[in-house]
Amino acid sequence: MATTSSTLEQQAEAYERHVRDNWDRLPAWEQEQAQRYFAWRDANSKSLFDQPQGVSTRTSHGGSSWAIKAGYLCAVAAFLLSPLVFAPVGVLIGVFNIVRGRYGHGIAQVFLTVSCAVLAVVVSALLLDWIGVLQDRLIELQTRQR
């Protein structure tokens, strides 16, 4: 969800009002933070919320791009198909999304890809063990019948 400039301006005004009204009750670290904010705001006199003309209001992480879709697809493929192939690709795409500023998606993709790969290896090991047990039982039953 994109935040409009009027909403950001309202939030900034509310913060400034809060700081002015409660200055004496603010802890020292918060007073220092507010002083840095006001100094930065004064140094950047151009409105923070004005967008240059011709610039889309849609942010780079507002829509679904190919990298977001591919990252989640690689996480699922790492579990269902091959963790050795798709896990490294999914982690790389997740890191790509983090670098591009899509932190939530990128971190989720890295976590999901690693989790799905580990889960796939564990499930595969359990299935192979189960198959081995079944083979032993089947051989045991065949030898008893003879």
Short mmCIF file of C-alpha atoms in Angstrom, two decimals:
data_model
loop_
_atom_site.label_atom_id
_atom_site.label_comp_id
_atom_site.label_asym_id
_atom_site.label_seq_id
_atom_site.Cartn_x
_atom_site.Cartn_y
_atom_site.Cartn_z
CA MET A 1 0.00 0.00 0.00
CA ALA A 2 1.49 3.29 -1.06
CA THR A 3 1.48 6.12 1.46
CA THR A 4 0.28 9.42 0.02
CA SER A 5 2.21 12.61 0.51
CA SER A 6 -0.64 14.18 2.51
CA THR A 7 -0.54 11.24 4.93
CA LEU A 8 3.22 11.63 5.34
CA GLU A 9 2.85 15.36 5.89
CA GLN A 10 0.20 14.72 8.54
CA GLN A 11 2.48 12.23 10.27
CA ALA A 12 5.37 14.71 10.22
CA GLU A 13 3.16 17.47 11.62
CA ALA A 14 1.89 15.14 14.35
CA TYR A 15 5.46 14.18 15.30
CA GLU A 16 6.58 17.81 15.43
CA ARG A 17 3.54 18.74 17.53
CA HIS A 18 4.23 15.84 19.89
CA VAL A 19 7.85 16.91 20.32
CA ARG A 20 6.92 20.57 20.97
CA ASP A 21 4.16 19.66 23.44
CA ASN A 22 6.20 17.10 25.38
CA TRP A 23 9.75 18.43 25.14
CA ASP A 24 10.31 18.54 28.91
CA ARG A 25 9.08 14.97 29.39
CA LEU A 26 11.12 13.43 26.55
CA PRO A 27 14.19 11.38 27.48
CA ALA A 28 17.56 12.79 26.45
CA TRP A 29 18.00 10.37 23.55
CA GLU A 30 14.61 11.34 22.12
CA GLN A 31 15.38 15.06 22.48
CA GLU A 32 18.64 14.49 20.60
CA GLN A 33 16.80 12.56 17.91
CA ALA A 34 14.24 15.36 17.55
CA GLN A 35 17.01 17.97 17.31
CA ARG A 36 18.63 15.97 14.50
CA TYR A 37 15.28 15.66 12.74
CA PHE A 38 14.61 19.42 12.92
CA ALA A 39 18.15 20.23 11.75
CA TRP A 40 17.76 17.84 8.81
CA ARG A 41 14.31 19.21 7.96
CA ASP A 42 15.63 22.78 7.98
CA ALA A 43 18.61 21.81 5.80
CA ASN A 44 16.28 20.18 3.27
CA SER A 45 13.88 23.04 2.75
CA LYS A 46 12.25 21.43 -0.30
CA SER A 47 9.22 19.47 0.72
CA LEU A 48 10.09 15.88 1.47
CA PHE A 49 6.81 14.71 0.11
CA ASP A 50 6.73 16.42 -3.28
CA GLN A 51 7.34 14.06 -6.14
CA PRO A 52 9.01 15.31 -9.29
CA GLN A 53 6.70 15.52 -12.25
CA GLY A 54 6.57 12.41 -14.37
CA VAL A 55 7.60 10.13 -11.52
CA SER A 56 5.22 7.29 -10.84
CA THR A 57 3.82 7.02 -7.34
CA ARG A 58 4.18 3.25 -7.52
CA THR A 59 7.27 2.19 -5.59
CA SER A 60 9.68 -0.52 -6.57
CA HIS A 61 8.25 -2.85 -3.95
CA GLY A 62 4.61 -1.87 -4.45
CA GLY A 63 3.89 -4.27 -7.27
CA SER A 64 4.82 -7.84 -7.88
CA SER A 65 7.86 -8.10 -10.07
CA TRP A 66 9.36 -11.19 -11.67
CA ALA A 67 11.92 -11.47 -8.85
CA ILE A 68 9.28 -11.61 -6.14
CA LYS A 69 7.34 -14.32 -7.95
CA ALA A 70 10.48 -16.26 -8.86
CA GLY A 71 11.77 -16.19 -5.27
CA TYR A 72 8.64 -17.77 -3.85
CA LEU A 73 8.49 -20.24 -6.75
CA CYS A 74 12.06 -21.33 -6.03
CA ALA A 75 11.20 -21.87 -2.36
CA VAL A 76 8.35 -24.20 -3.32
CA ALA A 77 10.47 -25.92 -5.98
CA ALA A 78 13.26 -26.45 -3.43
CA PHE A 79 10.82 -28.51 -1.39
CA LEU A 80 8.96 -30.31 -4.16
CA LEU A 81 11.61 -30.84 -6.83
CA SER A 82 15.27 -30.42 -5.90
CA PRO A 83 16.72 -28.57 -2.94
CA LEU A 84 20.22 -28.78 -4.42
CA VAL A 85 19.18 -26.88 -7.54
CA PHE A 86 16.48 -24.48 -6.41
CA ALA A 87 17.68 -23.53 -2.91
CA PRO A 88 20.76 -21.58 -4.06
CA VAL A 89 18.73 -19.89 -6.80
CA GLY A 90 15.99 -18.96 -4.31
CA VAL A 91 18.50 -17.54 -1.84
CA LEU A 92 20.16 -15.48 -4.58
CA ILE A 93 16.82 -14.10 -5.73
CA GLY A 94 15.92 -13.30 -2.11
CA VAL A 95 19.19 -11.39 -1.70
CA PHE A 96 18.48 -9.62 -5.01
CA ASN A 97 15.11 -8.50 -3.63
CA ILE A 98 16.73 -7.27 -0.41
CA VAL A 99 19.24 -5.24 -2.43
CA ARG A 100 16.37 -3.82 -4.51
CA GLY A 101 14.66 -2.58 -1.35
CA ARG A 102 11.99 -5.27 -1.11
CA TYR A 103 13.12 -6.25 2.40
CA GLY A 104 10.02 -8.11 3.49
CA HIS A 105 9.86 -10.27 0.39
CA GLY A 106 13.61 -10.83 0.25
CA ILE A 107 13.97 -11.92 3.87
CA ALA A 108 10.87 -14.11 3.60
CA GLN A 109 12.22 -15.75 0.44
CA VAL A 110 15.61 -16.50 1.95
CA PHE A 111 14.00 -17.93 5.09
CA LEU A 112 11.38 -19.94 3.16
CA THR A 113 13.91 -21.29 0.67
CA VAL A 114 16.31 -22.47 3.37
CA SER A 115 13.46 -23.90 5.44
CA CYS A 116 11.94 -25.71 2.46
CA ALA A 117 15.32 -27.13 1.45
CA VAL A 118 16.06 -28.42 4.96
CA LEU A 119 12.55 -29.84 5.22
CA ALA A 120 12.91 -31.56 1.85
CA VAL A 121 16.17 -33.19 2.92
CA VAL A 122 14.64 -34.36 6.21
CA VAL A 123 11.51 -35.72 4.50
CA SER A 124 13.64 -37.47 1.88
CA ALA A 125 15.80 -39.09 4.55
CA LEU A 126 12.71 -40.24 6.45
CA LEU A 127 11.15 -41.66 3.28
CA LEU A 128 14.34 -43.49 2.35
CA ASP A 129 14.55 -44.94 5.85
CA TRP A 130 10.91 -45.97 5.69
CA ILE A 131 11.44 -47.61 2.30
CA GLY A 132 14.45 -49.49 3.70
CA VAL A 133 12.37 -50.75 6.62
CA LEU A 134 9.61 -51.86 4.25
CA GLN A 135 12.12 -53.71 2.07
CA ASP A 136 13.52 -55.52 5.11
CA ARG A 137 10.00 -56.54 6.17
CA LEU A 138 9.16 -57.73 2.69
CA ILE A 139 12.33 -59.84 2.49
CA GLU A 140 11.56 -61.24 5.94
CA LEU A 141 8.02 -62.19 4.87
CA GLN A 142 9.30 -63.83 1.67
CA THR A 143 11.83 -65.94 3.53
CA ARG A 144 9.16 -67.11 6.00
CA GLN A 145 6.87 -68.23 3.18
CA ARG A 146 9.54 -70.52 1.70
#
